[in-house]
């Protein structure tokens, strides 16, 4: 499980990479413009990492559950929740890509930059659909097609970003309606071939019919 070890090792310094924090801030701002939070909501963050996207939501909802297959990431996620005095945050150490069942029912499922690490996205989206309450919302942020340049190390990167039209069709096939997408963030970084390249990140939302 090299990728899992990799995220475990990187967990403690994940939040020290300022371009990542800036990118997640932009994604979080876009998410905030699409979703109305309420104190009754149960929220799940898939591939939560250290909680850069979702921990700041926790104070405004009933519960926040972080799901990740990296124990190291979840440790940091929970440490940060404790430091923030959040009592409604929990973690699930799960690999949905291996078909492990997702417990619970949620009003909102969010995910940022995790889907390109998922091989069987159709099966995971079906799990999300089943785990959403009627009327619940899914919001996924991930890379637009990146020609394989975003990651210097391609291990366990199953998608070189996503074509939004194809991704939208996958959401439709999983049962989601009212699908919308916007650009949520952009990041410029050096690439292995030399020079720099600008990458864009979309936020796609869909709803389970009430
Ligand atoms: C690029 S990081 C993004 C972390 C966080 N969402 C963020 O934006 O900072 C991808 C995350 O997805 C997790 N992940 C990758 N494959 C996974 C899987 N099959 N099941 C659950 N989590 C997974 C990794 O452990 C990692 O924390």
Tab-separated table of N, CA, C and O in Angstrom, residues 3 7 10 14 20 23-24 27 46-47 97 111-121 124 140-146 148-163 167 187 189 199-202:
chain	number	residue	atom	x	y	z
A	3	UNK	N	0.741	4.133	-1.521
A	3	UNK	CA	0.067	5.423	-1.454
A	3	UNK	C	-0.428	5.697	-0.046
A	3	UNK	O	-0.369	6.813	0.446
A	7	UNK	N	0.557	8.915	2.237
A	7	UNK	CA	-0.305	9.885	2.896
A	7	UNK	C	-0.090	9.842	4.408
A	7	UNK	O	-0.153	10.883	5.067
A	10	UNK	N	2.965	11.897	4.994
A	10	UNK	CA	2.813	13.324	4.673
A	10	UNK	C	1.832	14.043	5.588
A	10	UNK	O	1.749	15.274	5.562
A	14	UNK	N	1.122	18.150	6.056
A	14	UNK	CA	0.153	18.420	4.978
A	14	UNK	C	-0.285	19.890	4.964
A	14	UNK	O	-0.377	20.529	3.918
A	20	UNK	N	-1.321	24.629	-1.123
A	20	UNK	CA	-2.448	23.704	-0.876
A	20	UNK	C	-3.501	24.367	0.011
A	20	UNK	O	-4.703	24.283	-0.264
A	23	UNK	N	-5.375	26.823	-2.005
A	23	UNK	CA	-6.292	26.136	-2.926
A	23	UNK	C	-7.525	25.635	-2.180
A	23	UNK	O	-8.655	25.815	-2.634
A	24	UNK	N	-7.305	25.043	-1.015
A	24	UNK	CA	-8.440	24.519	-0.231
A	24	UNK	C	-9.328	25.648	0.258
A	24	UNK	O	-10.551	25.491	0.349
A	27	UNK	N	-11.557	26.460	-2.605
A	27	UNK	CA	-12.585	25.414	-2.751
A	27	UNK	C	-13.650	25.582	-1.655
A	27	UNK	O	-14.855	25.489	-1.915
A	46	UNK	N	-15.309	12.846	2.443
A	46	UNK	CA	-14.627	11.643	1.943
A	46	UNK	C	-13.212	11.989	1.483
A	46	UNK	O	-13.016	12.909	0.699
A	47	UNK	N	-12.228	11.199	1.968
A	47	UNK	CA	-10.822	11.522	1.679
A	47	UNK	C	-10.471	12.809	2.383
A	47	UNK	O	-9.831	13.708	1.832
A	97	UNK	N	-12.946	2.254	-1.898
A	97	UNK	CA	-12.534	1.702	-3.191
A	97	UNK	C	-12.399	0.187	-3.129
A	97	UNK	O	-12.334	-0.482	-4.155
A	111	UNK	N	-16.085	16.256	-0.772
A	111	UNK	CA	-14.811	15.586	-1.028
A	111	UNK	C	-13.934	16.534	-1.834
A	111	UNK	O	-14.408	17.163	-2.778
A	112	UNK	N	-12.670	16.636	-1.447
A	112	UNK	CA	-11.777	17.467	-2.256
A	112	UNK	C	-10.494	16.720	-2.568
A	112	UNK	O	-9.838	16.168	-1.670
A	113	UNK	N	-10.172	16.660	-3.839
A	113	UNK	CA	-8.900	16.139	-4.353
A	113	UNK	C	-8.657	14.672	-3.978
A	113	UNK	O	-7.510	14.212	-3.958
A	114	UNK	N	-9.729	13.951	-3.714
A	114	UNK	CA	-9.590	12.527	-3.378
A	114	UNK	C	-10.014	11.618	-4.534
A	114	UNK	O	-9.512	10.500	-4.666
A	115	UNK	N	-10.922	12.115	-5.396
A	115	UNK	CA	-11.503	11.201	-6.385
A	115	UNK	C	-10.502	10.702	-7.432
A	115	UNK	O	-10.655	9.605	-7.952
A	116	UNK	N	-9.469	11.503	-7.720
A	116	UNK	CA	-8.505	10.997	-8.711
A	116	UNK	C	-7.682	9.838	-8.144
A	116	UNK	O	-7.001	9.146	-8.893
A	117	UNK	N	-7.783	9.628	-6.828
A	117	UNK	CA	-7.113	8.475	-6.209
A	117	UNK	C	-8.037	7.262	-6.120
A	117	UNK	O	-7.642	6.243	-5.535
A	118	UNK	N	-9.243	7.384	-6.640
A	118	UNK	CA	-10.235	6.306	-6.536
A	118	UNK	C	-10.360	5.599	-7.874
A	118	UNK	O	-10.655	6.231	-8.902
A	119	UNK	N	-10.159	4.295	-7.834
A	119	UNK	CA	-10.205	3.524	-9.078
A	119	UNK	C	-11.649	3.331	-9.544
A	119	UNK	O	-11.970	3.552	-10.706
A	120	UNK	N	-12.510	2.920	-8.608
A	120	UNK	CA	-13.883	2.535	-8.968
A	120	UNK	C	-14.844	3.662	-8.582
A	120	UNK	O	-15.615	3.545	-7.636
A	121	UNK	N	-14.797	4.741	-9.335
A	121	UNK	CA	-15.582	5.913	-8.913
A	121	UNK	C	-17.082	5.651	-9.001
A	121	UNK	O	-17.847	6.180	-8.206
A	124	UNK	N	-18.192	3.962	-5.798
A	124	UNK	CA	-18.134	4.885	-4.650
A	124	UNK	C	-19.291	5.889	-4.724
A	124	UNK	O	-19.935	6.191	-3.716
A	140	UNK	N	-18.289	17.515	-4.951
A	140	UNK	CA	-16.947	16.955	-5.169
A	140	UNK	C	-16.075	17.980	-5.874
A	140	UNK	O	-16.440	18.497	-6.937
A	141	UNK	N	-14.922	18.245	-5.283
A	141	UNK	CA	-13.930	19.100	-5.938
A	141	UNK	C	-12.785	18.222	-6.413
A	141	UNK	O	-12.255	17.399	-5.642
A	142	UNK	N	-12.427	18.376	-7.681
A	142	UNK	CA	-11.265	17.615	-8.168
A	142	UNK	C	-10.715	18.289	-9.421
A	142	UNK	O	-11.261	19.277	-9.905
A	143	UNK	N	-9.661	17.717	-9.910
A	143	UNK	CA	-8.926	18.308	-11.026
A	143	UNK	C	-9.673	18.177	-12.345
A	143	UNK	O	-10.215	17.110	-12.662
A	144	UNK	N	-9.667	19.243	-13.132
A	144	UNK	CA	-9.977	19.081	-14.546
A	144	UNK	C	-8.832	18.277	-15.175
A	144	UNK	O	-7.754	18.140	-14.581
A	145	UNK	N	-9.076	17.758	-16.380
A	145	UNK	CA	-8.059	16.934	-17.053
A	145	UNK	C	-6.693	17.621	-16.990
A	145	UNK	O	-6.576	18.818	-17.279
A	146	UNK	N	-5.677	16.856	-16.578
A	146	UNK	CA	-4.369	17.485	-16.316
A	146	UNK	C	-3.219	16.896	-17.133
A	146	UNK	O	-2.047	17.178	-16.866
A	148	UNK	N	-1.857	14.243	-16.954
A	148	UNK	CA	-0.935	13.457	-16.134
A	148	UNK	C	0.205	14.265	-15.549
A	148	UNK	O	1.197	13.694	-15.074
A	149	UNK	N	0.063	15.596	-15.570
A	149	UNK	CA	1.179	16.444	-15.147
A	149	UNK	C	1.090	16.921	-13.702
A	149	UNK	O	2.088	17.366	-13.127
A	150	UNK	N	-0.097	16.843	-13.110
A	150	UNK	CA	-0.253	17.413	-11.765
A	150	UNK	C	0.585	16.660	-10.739
A	150	UNK	O	1.184	17.253	-9.854
A	151	UNK	N	0.597	15.325	-10.877
A	151	UNK	CA	1.327	14.503	-9.912
A	151	UNK	C	2.679	14.102	-10.486
A	151	UNK	O	2.744	13.491	-11.548
A	152	UNK	N	3.732	14.400	-9.770
A	152	UNK	CA	5.058	13.952	-10.199
A	152	UNK	C	5.178	12.441	-10.028
A	152	UNK	O	5.860	11.772	-10.795
A	153	UNK	N	4.558	11.918	-8.971
A	153	UNK	CA	4.580	10.485	-8.709
A	153	UNK	C	3.177	9.942	-8.976
A	153	UNK	O	2.243	10.256	-8.244
A	154	UNK	N	3.030	9.138	-10.033
A	154	UNK	CA	1.678	8.716	-10.429
A	154	UNK	C	1.121	7.535	-9.626
A	154	UNK	O	0.021	7.068	-9.916
A	155	UNK	N	1.855	7.099	-8.603
A	155	UNK	CA	1.389	5.903	-7.904
A	155	UNK	C	0.022	6.159	-7.248
A	155	UNK	O	-0.189	7.175	-6.589
A	156	UNK	N	-0.877	5.224	-7.511
A	156	UNK	CA	-2.255	5.306	-7.011
A	156	UNK	C	-2.999	6.558	-7.454
A	156	UNK	O	-3.937	6.991	-6.783
A	157	UNK	N	-2.564	7.128	-8.545
A	157	UNK	CA	-3.372	8.167	-9.194
A	157	UNK	C	-4.086	7.465	-10.346
A	157	UNK	O	-3.466	7.077	-11.328
A	158	UNK	N	-5.370	7.287	-10.200
A	158	UNK	CA	-6.114	6.477	-11.171
A	158	UNK	C	-6.719	7.320	-12.288
A	158	UNK	O	-7.177	6.784	-13.285
A	159	UNK	N	-6.770	8.645	-12.085
A	159	UNK	CA	-7.369	9.515	-13.104
A	159	UNK	C	-6.499	10.766	-13.245
A	159	UNK	O	-6.179	11.405	-12.247
A	160	UNK	N	-6.162	11.087	-14.479
A	160	UNK	CA	-5.410	12.323	-14.733
A	160	UNK	C	-6.404	13.473	-14.803
A	160	UNK	O	-6.605	14.104	-15.844
A	161	UNK	N	-7.043	13.748	-13.689
A	161	UNK	CA	-8.147	14.697	-13.661
A	161	UNK	C	-9.367	14.072	-14.317
A	161	UNK	O	-9.370	12.884	-14.683
A	162	UNK	N	-10.397	14.889	-14.473
A	162	UNK	CA	-11.663	14.383	-15.028
A	162	UNK	C	-12.188	15.338	-16.088
A	162	UNK	O	-12.091	16.565	-15.946
A	163	UNK	N	-12.753	14.735	-17.117
A	163	UNK	CA	-13.550	15.491	-18.070
A	163	UNK	C	-14.900	15.755	-17.395
A	163	UNK	O	-15.587	14.823	-16.995
A	167	UNK	N	-17.761	13.112	-16.088
A	167	UNK	CA	-17.961	12.989	-14.636
A	167	UNK	C	-19.432	13.236	-14.291
A	167	UNK	O	-20.030	12.533	-13.480
A	187	UNK	N	-4.397	26.429	-9.594
A	187	UNK	CA	-3.091	26.392	-8.968
A	187	UNK	C	-2.038	26.266	-10.066
A	187	UNK	O	-2.230	25.533	-11.031
A	189	UNK	N	1.846	25.260	-10.783
A	189	UNK	CA	2.968	24.569	-10.136
A	189	UNK	C	3.943	24.074	-11.181
A	189	UNK	O	3.600	23.928	-12.360
A	199	UNK	N	-3.281	24.556	-13.371
A	199	UNK	CA	-4.288	23.496	-13.251
A	199	UNK	C	-5.560	24.100	-12.648
A	199	UNK	O	-5.475	24.983	-11.779
A	200	UNK	N	-6.695	23.605	-13.086
A	200	UNK	CA	-7.963	24.102	-12.531
A	200	UNK	C	-8.686	22.973	-11.799
A	200	UNK	O	-8.537	21.791	-12.131
A	201	UNK	N	-9.436	23.380	-10.794
A	201	UNK	CA	-10.180	22.436	-9.954
A	201	UNK	C	-11.657	22.821	-10.019
A	201	UNK	O	-12.008	23.988	-9.825
A	202	UNK	N	-12.491	21.840	-10.338
A	202	UNK	CA	-13.932	22.090	-10.419
A	202	UNK	C	-14.607	21.676	-9.117
A	202	UNK	O	-14.073	20.867	-8.348
